[in-house]
Short mmCIF file of C-alpha atoms and ligand atoms in Angstrom, two decimals:
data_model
loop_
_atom_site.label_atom_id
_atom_site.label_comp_id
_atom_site.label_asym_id
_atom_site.label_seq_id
_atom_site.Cartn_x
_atom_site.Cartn_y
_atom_site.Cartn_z
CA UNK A 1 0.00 0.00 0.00
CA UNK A 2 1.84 3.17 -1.33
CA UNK A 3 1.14 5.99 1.21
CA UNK A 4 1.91 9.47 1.06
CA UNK A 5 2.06 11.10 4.53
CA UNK A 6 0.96 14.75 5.04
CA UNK A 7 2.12 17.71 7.18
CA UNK A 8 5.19 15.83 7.84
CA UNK A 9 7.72 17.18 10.48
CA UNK A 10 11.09 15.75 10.68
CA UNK A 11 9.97 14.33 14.13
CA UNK A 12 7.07 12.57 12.02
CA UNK A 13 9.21 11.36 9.53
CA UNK A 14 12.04 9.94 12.15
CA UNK A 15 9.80 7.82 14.10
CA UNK A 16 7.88 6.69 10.75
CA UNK A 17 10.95 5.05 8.97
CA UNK A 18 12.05 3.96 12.50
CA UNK A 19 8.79 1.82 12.91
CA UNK A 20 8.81 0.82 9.22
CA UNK A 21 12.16 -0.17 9.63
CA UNK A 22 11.71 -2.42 12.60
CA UNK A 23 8.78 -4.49 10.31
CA UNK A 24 9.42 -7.68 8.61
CA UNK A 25 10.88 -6.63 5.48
CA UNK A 26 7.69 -8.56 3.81
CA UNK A 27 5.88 -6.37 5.99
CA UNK A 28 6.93 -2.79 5.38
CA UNK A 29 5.46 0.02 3.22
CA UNK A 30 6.41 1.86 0.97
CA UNK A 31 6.25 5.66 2.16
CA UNK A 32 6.11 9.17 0.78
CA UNK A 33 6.61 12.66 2.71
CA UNK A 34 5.21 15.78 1.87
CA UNK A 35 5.32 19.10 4.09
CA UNK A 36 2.17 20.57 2.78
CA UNK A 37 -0.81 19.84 5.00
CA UNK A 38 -3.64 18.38 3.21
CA UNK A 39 -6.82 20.26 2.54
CA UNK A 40 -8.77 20.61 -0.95
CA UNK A 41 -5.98 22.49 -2.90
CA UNK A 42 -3.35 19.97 -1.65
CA UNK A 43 -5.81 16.77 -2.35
CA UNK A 44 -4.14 16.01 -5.71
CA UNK A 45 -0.63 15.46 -4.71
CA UNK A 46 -2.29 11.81 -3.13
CA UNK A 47 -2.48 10.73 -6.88
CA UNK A 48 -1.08 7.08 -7.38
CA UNK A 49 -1.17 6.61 -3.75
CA UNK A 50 -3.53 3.89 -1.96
CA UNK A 51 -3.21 5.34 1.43
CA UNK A 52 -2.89 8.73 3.28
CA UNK A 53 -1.67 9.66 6.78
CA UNK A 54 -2.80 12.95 8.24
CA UNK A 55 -2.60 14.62 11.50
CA UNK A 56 -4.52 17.14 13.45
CA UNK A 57 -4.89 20.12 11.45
CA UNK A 58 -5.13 18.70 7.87
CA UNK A 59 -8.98 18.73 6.32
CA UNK A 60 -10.23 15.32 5.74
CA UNK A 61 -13.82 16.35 4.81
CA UNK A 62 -16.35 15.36 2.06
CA UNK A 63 -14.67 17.25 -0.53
CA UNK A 64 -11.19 16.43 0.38
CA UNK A 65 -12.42 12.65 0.77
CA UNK A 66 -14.02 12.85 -3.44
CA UNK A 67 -10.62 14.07 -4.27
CA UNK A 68 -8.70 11.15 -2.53
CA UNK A 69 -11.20 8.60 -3.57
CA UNK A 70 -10.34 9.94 -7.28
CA UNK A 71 -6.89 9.65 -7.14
CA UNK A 72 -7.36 5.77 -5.76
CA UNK A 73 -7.22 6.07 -1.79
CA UNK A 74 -8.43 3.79 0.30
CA UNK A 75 -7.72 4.54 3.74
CA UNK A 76 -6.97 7.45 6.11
CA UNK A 77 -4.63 7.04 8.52
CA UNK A 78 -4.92 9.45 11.64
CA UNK A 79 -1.79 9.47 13.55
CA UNK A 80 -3.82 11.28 16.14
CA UNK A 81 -6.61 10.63 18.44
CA UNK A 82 -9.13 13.07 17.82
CA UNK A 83 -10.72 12.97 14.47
CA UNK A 84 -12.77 16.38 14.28
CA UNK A 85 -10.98 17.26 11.03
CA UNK A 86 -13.00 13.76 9.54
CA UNK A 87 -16.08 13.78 7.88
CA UNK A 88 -16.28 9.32 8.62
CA UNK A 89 -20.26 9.68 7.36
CA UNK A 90 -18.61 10.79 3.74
CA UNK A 91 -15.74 8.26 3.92
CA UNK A 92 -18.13 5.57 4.70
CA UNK A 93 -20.12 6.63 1.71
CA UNK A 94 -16.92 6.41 -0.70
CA UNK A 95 -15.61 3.39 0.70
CA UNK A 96 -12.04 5.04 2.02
CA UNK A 97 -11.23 3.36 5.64
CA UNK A 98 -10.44 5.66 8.29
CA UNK A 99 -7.96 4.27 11.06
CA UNK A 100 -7.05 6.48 14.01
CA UNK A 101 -4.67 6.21 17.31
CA UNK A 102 -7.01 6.51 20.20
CA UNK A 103 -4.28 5.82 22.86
CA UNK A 104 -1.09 6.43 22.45
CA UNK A 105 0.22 8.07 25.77
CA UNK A 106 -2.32 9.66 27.68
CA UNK A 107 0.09 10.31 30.42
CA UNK A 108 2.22 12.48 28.43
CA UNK A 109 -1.07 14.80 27.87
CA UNK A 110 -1.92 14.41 31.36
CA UNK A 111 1.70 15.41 31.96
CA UNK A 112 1.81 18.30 29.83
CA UNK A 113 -1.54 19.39 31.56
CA UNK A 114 0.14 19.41 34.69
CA UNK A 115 3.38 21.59 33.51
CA UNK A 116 1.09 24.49 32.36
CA UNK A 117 -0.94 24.25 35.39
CA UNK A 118 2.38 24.26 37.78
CA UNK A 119 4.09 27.13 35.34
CA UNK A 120 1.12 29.26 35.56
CA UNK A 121 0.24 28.44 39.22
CA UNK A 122 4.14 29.41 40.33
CA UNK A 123 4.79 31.18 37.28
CA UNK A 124 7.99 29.71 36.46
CA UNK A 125 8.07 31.06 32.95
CA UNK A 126 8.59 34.63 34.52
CA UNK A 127 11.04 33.36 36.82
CA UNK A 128 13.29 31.90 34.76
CA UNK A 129 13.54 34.99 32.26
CA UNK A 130 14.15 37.17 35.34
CA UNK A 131 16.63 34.87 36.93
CA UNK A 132 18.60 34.70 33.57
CA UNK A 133 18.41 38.64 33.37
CA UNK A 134 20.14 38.79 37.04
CA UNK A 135 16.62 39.84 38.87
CA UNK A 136 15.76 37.88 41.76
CA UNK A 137 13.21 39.59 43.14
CA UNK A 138 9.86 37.41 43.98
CA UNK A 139 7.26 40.78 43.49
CA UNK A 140 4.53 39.21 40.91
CA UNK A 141 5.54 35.99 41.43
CA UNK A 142 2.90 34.50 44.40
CA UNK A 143 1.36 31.39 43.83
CA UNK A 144 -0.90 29.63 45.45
CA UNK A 145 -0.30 25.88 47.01
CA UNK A 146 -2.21 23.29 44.43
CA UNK A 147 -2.40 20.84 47.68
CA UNK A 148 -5.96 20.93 49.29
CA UNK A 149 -7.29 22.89 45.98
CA UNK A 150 -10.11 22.02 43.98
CA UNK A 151 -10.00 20.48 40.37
CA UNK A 152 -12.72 19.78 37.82
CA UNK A 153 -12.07 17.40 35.15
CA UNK A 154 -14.34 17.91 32.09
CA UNK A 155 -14.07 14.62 29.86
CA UNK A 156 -13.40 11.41 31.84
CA UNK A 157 -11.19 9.43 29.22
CA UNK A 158 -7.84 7.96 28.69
CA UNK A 159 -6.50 11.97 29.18
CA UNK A 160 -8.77 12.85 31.96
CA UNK A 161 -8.53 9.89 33.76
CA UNK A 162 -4.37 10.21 33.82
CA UNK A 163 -4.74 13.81 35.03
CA UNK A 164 -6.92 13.29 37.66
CA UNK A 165 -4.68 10.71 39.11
CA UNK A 166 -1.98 13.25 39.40
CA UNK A 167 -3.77 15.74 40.26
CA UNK A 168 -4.71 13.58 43.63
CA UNK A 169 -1.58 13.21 43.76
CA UNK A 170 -0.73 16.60 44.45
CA UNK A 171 -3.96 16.50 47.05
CA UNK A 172 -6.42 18.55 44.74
CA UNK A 173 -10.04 17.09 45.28
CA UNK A 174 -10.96 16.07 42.11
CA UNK A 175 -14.39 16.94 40.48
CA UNK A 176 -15.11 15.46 37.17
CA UNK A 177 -17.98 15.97 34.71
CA UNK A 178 -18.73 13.21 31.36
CA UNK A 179 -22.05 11.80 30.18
CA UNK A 180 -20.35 8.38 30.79
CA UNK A 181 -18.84 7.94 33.57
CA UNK A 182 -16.02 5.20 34.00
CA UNK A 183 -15.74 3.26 36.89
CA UNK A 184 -12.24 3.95 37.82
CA UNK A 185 -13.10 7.62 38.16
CA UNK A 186 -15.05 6.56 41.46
CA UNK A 187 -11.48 6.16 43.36
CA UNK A 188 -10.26 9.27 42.09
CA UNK A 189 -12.98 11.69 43.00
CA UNK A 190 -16.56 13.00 42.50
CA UNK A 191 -18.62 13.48 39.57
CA UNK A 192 -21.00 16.56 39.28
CA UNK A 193 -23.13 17.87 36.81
CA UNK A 194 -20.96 20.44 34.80
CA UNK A 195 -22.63 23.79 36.12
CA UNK A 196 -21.75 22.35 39.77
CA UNK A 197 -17.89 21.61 38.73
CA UNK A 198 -17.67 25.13 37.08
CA UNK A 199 -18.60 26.68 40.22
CA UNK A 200 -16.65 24.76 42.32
CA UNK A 201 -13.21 24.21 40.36
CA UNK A 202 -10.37 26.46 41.21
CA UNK A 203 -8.69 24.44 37.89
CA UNK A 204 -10.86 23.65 35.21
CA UNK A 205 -9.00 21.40 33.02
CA UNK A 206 -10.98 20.04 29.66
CA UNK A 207 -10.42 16.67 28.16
CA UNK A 208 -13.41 15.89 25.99
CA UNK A 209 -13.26 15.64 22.56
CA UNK A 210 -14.76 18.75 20.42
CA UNK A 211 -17.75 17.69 18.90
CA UNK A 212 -21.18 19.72 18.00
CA UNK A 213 -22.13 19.48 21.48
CA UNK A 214 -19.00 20.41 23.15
CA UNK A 215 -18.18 23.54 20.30
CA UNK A 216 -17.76 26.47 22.65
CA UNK A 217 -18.40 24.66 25.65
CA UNK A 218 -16.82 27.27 27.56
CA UNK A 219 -18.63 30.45 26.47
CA UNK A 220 -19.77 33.80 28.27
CA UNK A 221 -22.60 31.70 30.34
CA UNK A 222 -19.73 29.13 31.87
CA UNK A 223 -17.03 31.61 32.36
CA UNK A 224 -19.83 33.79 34.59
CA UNK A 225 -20.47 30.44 36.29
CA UNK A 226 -16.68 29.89 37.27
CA UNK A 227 -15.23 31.33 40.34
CA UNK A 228 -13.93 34.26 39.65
CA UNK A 229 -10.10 33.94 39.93
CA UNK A 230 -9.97 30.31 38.72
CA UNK A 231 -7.71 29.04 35.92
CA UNK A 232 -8.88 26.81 32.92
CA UNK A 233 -6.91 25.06 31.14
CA UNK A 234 -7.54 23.34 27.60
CA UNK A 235 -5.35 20.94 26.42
CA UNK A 236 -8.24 19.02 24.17
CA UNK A 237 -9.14 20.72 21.12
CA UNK A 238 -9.12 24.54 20.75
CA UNK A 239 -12.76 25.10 20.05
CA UNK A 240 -13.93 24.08 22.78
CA UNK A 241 -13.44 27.41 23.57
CA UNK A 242 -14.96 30.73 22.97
CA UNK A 243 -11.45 32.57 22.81
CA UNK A 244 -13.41 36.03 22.53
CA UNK A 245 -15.21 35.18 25.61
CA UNK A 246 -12.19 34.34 27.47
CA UNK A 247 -10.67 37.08 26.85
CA UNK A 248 -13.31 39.15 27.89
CA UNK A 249 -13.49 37.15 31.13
CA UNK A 250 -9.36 37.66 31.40
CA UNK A 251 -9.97 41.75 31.33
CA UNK A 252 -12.67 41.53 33.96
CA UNK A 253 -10.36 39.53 36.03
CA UNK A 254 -12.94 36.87 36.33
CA UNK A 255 -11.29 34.44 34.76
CA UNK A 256 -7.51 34.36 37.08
CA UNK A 257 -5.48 32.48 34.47
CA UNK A 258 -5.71 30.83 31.09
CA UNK A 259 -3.12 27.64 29.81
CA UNK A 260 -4.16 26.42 26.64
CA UNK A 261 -1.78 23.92 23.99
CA UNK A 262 -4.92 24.21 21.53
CA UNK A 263 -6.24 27.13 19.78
CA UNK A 264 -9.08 27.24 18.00
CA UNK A 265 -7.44 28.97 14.82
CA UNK A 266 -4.54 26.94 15.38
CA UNK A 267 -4.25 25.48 11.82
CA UNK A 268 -3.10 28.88 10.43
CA UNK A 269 0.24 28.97 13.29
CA UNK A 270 0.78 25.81 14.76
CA UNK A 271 3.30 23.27 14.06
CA UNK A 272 5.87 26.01 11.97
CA UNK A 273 8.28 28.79 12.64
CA UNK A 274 6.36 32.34 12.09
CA UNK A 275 8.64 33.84 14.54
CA UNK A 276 9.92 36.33 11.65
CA UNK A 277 6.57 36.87 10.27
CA UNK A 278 3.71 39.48 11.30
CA UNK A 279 0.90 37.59 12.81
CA UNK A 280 -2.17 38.72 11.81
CA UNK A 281 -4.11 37.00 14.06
CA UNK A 282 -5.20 39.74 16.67
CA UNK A 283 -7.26 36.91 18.54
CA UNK A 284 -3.88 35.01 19.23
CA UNK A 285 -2.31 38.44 19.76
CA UNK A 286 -4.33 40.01 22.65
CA UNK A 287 -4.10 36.54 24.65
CA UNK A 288 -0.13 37.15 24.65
CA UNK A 289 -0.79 40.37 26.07
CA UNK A 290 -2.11 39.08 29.28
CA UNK A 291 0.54 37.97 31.75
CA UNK A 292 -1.62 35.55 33.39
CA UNK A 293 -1.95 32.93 29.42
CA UNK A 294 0.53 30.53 28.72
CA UNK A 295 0.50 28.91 25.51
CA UNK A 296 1.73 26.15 24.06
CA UNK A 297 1.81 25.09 20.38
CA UNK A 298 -0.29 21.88 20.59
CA UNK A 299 2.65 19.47 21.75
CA UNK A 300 0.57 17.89 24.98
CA UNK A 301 1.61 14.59 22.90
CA UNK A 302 5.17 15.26 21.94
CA UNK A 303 7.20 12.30 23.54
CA UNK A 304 9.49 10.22 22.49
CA UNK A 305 7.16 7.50 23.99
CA UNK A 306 3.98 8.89 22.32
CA UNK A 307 5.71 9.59 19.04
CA UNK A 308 7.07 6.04 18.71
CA UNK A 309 3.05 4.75 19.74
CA UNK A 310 1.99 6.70 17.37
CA UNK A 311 3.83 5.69 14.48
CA UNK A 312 4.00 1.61 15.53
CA UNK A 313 -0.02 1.66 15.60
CA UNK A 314 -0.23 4.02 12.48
CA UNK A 315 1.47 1.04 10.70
CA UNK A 316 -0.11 -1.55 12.63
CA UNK A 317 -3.36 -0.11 11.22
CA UNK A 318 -2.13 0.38 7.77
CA UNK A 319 -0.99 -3.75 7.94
CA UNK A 320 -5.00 -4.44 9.18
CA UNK A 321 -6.40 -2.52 6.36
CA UNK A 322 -4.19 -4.01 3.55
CA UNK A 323 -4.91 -6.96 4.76
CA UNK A 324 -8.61 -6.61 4.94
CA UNK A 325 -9.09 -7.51 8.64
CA UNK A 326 -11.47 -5.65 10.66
CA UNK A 327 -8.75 -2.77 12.13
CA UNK A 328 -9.68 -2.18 15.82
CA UNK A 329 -9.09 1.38 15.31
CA UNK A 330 -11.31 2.06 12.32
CA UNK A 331 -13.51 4.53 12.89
P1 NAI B 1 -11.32 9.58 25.19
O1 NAI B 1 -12.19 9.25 24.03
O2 NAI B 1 -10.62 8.48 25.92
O3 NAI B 1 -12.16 10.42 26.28
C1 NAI B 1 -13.00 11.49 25.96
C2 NAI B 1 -14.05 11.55 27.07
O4 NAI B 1 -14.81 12.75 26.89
C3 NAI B 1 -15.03 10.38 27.04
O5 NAI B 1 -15.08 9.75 28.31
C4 NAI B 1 -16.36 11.02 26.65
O6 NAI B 1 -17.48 10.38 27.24
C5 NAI B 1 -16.15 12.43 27.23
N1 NAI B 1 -17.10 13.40 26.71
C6 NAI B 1 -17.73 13.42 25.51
N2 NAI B 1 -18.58 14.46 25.45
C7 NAI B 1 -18.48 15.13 26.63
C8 NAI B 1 -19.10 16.28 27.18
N3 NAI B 1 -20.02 16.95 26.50
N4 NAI B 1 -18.75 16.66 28.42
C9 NAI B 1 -17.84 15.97 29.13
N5 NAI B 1 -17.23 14.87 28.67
C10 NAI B 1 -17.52 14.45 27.43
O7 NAI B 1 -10.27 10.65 24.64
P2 NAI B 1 -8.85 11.00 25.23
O8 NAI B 1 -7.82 10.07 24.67
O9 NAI B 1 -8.93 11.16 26.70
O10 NAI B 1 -8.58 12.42 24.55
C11 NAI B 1 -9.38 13.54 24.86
C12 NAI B 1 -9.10 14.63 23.86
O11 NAI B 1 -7.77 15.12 24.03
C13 NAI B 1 -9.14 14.17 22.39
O12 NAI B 1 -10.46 14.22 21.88
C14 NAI B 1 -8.25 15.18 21.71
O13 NAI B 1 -9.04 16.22 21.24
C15 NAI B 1 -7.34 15.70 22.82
N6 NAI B 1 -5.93 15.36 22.62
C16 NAI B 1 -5.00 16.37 22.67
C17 NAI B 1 -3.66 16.11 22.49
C18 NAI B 1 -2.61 17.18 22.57
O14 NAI B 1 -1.48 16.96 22.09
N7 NAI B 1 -2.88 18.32 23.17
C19 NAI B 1 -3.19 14.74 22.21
C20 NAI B 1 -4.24 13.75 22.26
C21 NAI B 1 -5.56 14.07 22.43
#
């Protein structure tokens, strides 16, 4: 199965011909790179190939999907977990298999969670420019003790689940909030409905996947229902998010801090070096204003662990759909 992999970084394409290379020779593909991310203009450079392996921010909707089937692909390959950017009712309909990753590390999200919460809670990005610049002096850099705090946990899966076990680890109490529950969470903490964990959280972390219903899940309405002075932190999917409302919430000072590795108009920054470019995205811009918003260019997954996951089952799935077995990961 000839397959062309899009928005390829060299990280992608290290950890790709790493887990090719450790195949069966019998069992190995044969793979192309391309930089470009793939969307409707970029469709056409799939010609010849059977397979395609996306990530994140490339479009993989019903007009992409014509174009691929065209051009004779048969299966997607996500080398993600989240599969917003997929239209599967279209694929279905054209007979191109979708595959995705749905657990690659969750701990290394859950960990990367935890690092913005503890750098914006102790606000050790300040500190280290100032200590580098010869200041020591502590003014504007209080934090508050994340022991005996209170967390909410929106989204109760794989990611969730991870960061609410280290979260009790630090000693937070841990609310969490998903239309199914798992049992494990029951050890862990307590679940509320999510009007009851907004007002109670002094973290709001969200780990649910963005779908219709959770689009803008935190809007104007939530934000008033937070305690004012709590942080949120999104390290899901960036529209899960009103950004606008945010940072209206930011200038009122009801909202105390903001981490986020997602954006919602991430696709047009993320993932590339713009640092010699204007940015025209005054959204993005006025969040880097505030001194209280870290952010993070959507690398909650990037470890060597979760890298090498990633590309292992990415190939894994390709082998199930050559072959024509039912792929556990199909979507
Ligand atoms: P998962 O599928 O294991 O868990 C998602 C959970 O969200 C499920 O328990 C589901 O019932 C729950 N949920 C669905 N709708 C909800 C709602 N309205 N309110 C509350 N909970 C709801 O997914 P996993 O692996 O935990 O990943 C979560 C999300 O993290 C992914 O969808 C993806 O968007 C994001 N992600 C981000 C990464 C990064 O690098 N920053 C890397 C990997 C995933």
């Amino acid at each position: 199965m000839r397959t062309i992999v899009f928005s390829t970084q060299p990280y992608d394409r290290r950890f790709l011909d790493e887990a090719n290379a450790a195949r069966p020779p019998a069992e190995r593909f044969l793979i192309d790179y391309q930089e470009a991310a793939l969307d409707a203009r970029t469709a056409a450079l799939a010609e010849g190939y059977e397979a395609v392996c996306v990530f994140v921010n490339d479009v993989v909707d019903e007009t992409v999907l014509q174009a691929l089937v065209k051009s004779g692909v048969r299966a997607v390959l996500l080398r993600c977990a989240g599969f917003n950017n997929v239209d599967p009712d279209a694929a279905r309909r054209l007979g191109i298999a979708i595959a995705r990753v749905p657990a690659y590390s969750p701990e290394a999200v859950a960990e990367h969670t935890l690092a913005l919460i503890l750098t914006l809670n102790r606000k050790t990005h300040r500190a280290f420019n100032r200590v580098r610049e010869g200041n020591f002096r502590l003014e504007g850099l209080l934090g508050s003790t994340l022991h005996g705090k209170t967390a909410g946990v929106i989204g109760l899966g794989r990611i969730g689940l991870a960061t609410a076990r280290i979260l009790r680890g630090f000693g937070c109490q841990v609310l969490g909030h998903d239309p199914v529950v798992p049992p494990g969470f029951v050890e862990l903490g307590r679940e509320v409905a999510l009007d009851e964990l907004l007002a109670t959280a002094d973290i709001v972390s969200l780990h649910c996947p963005l779908t219709e219903q959770t689009r803008h899940l935190i809007d104007a309405r939530s934000l008033g229902l937070m305690k004012t002075g709590a942080m949120l932190v999104n390290t899901s999917r960036g529209a899960l998010i009103d950004t606008g409302a945010v940072i209206e919430a930011l200038k009122t000072r009801q909202l105390g801090a903001l981490a986020i590795d997602v954006y919602e108009q991430e696709a047009e920054l993320f993932f590339r070096d713009r640092s010699g470019e204007i940015i025209d995205d005054d959204v993005f811009q006025r969040l880097m204003t505030f001194p209280n918003v870290l952010v993070t260019g959507h690398q909650g997954f990037f470890t060597v662990e979760a890298l090498r996951e990633i590309s292992e089952t990415t190939l894994d799935n390709l082998a199930c759909l050559r072959s024509g077995r039912p792929c556990p990961n199909a979507l």
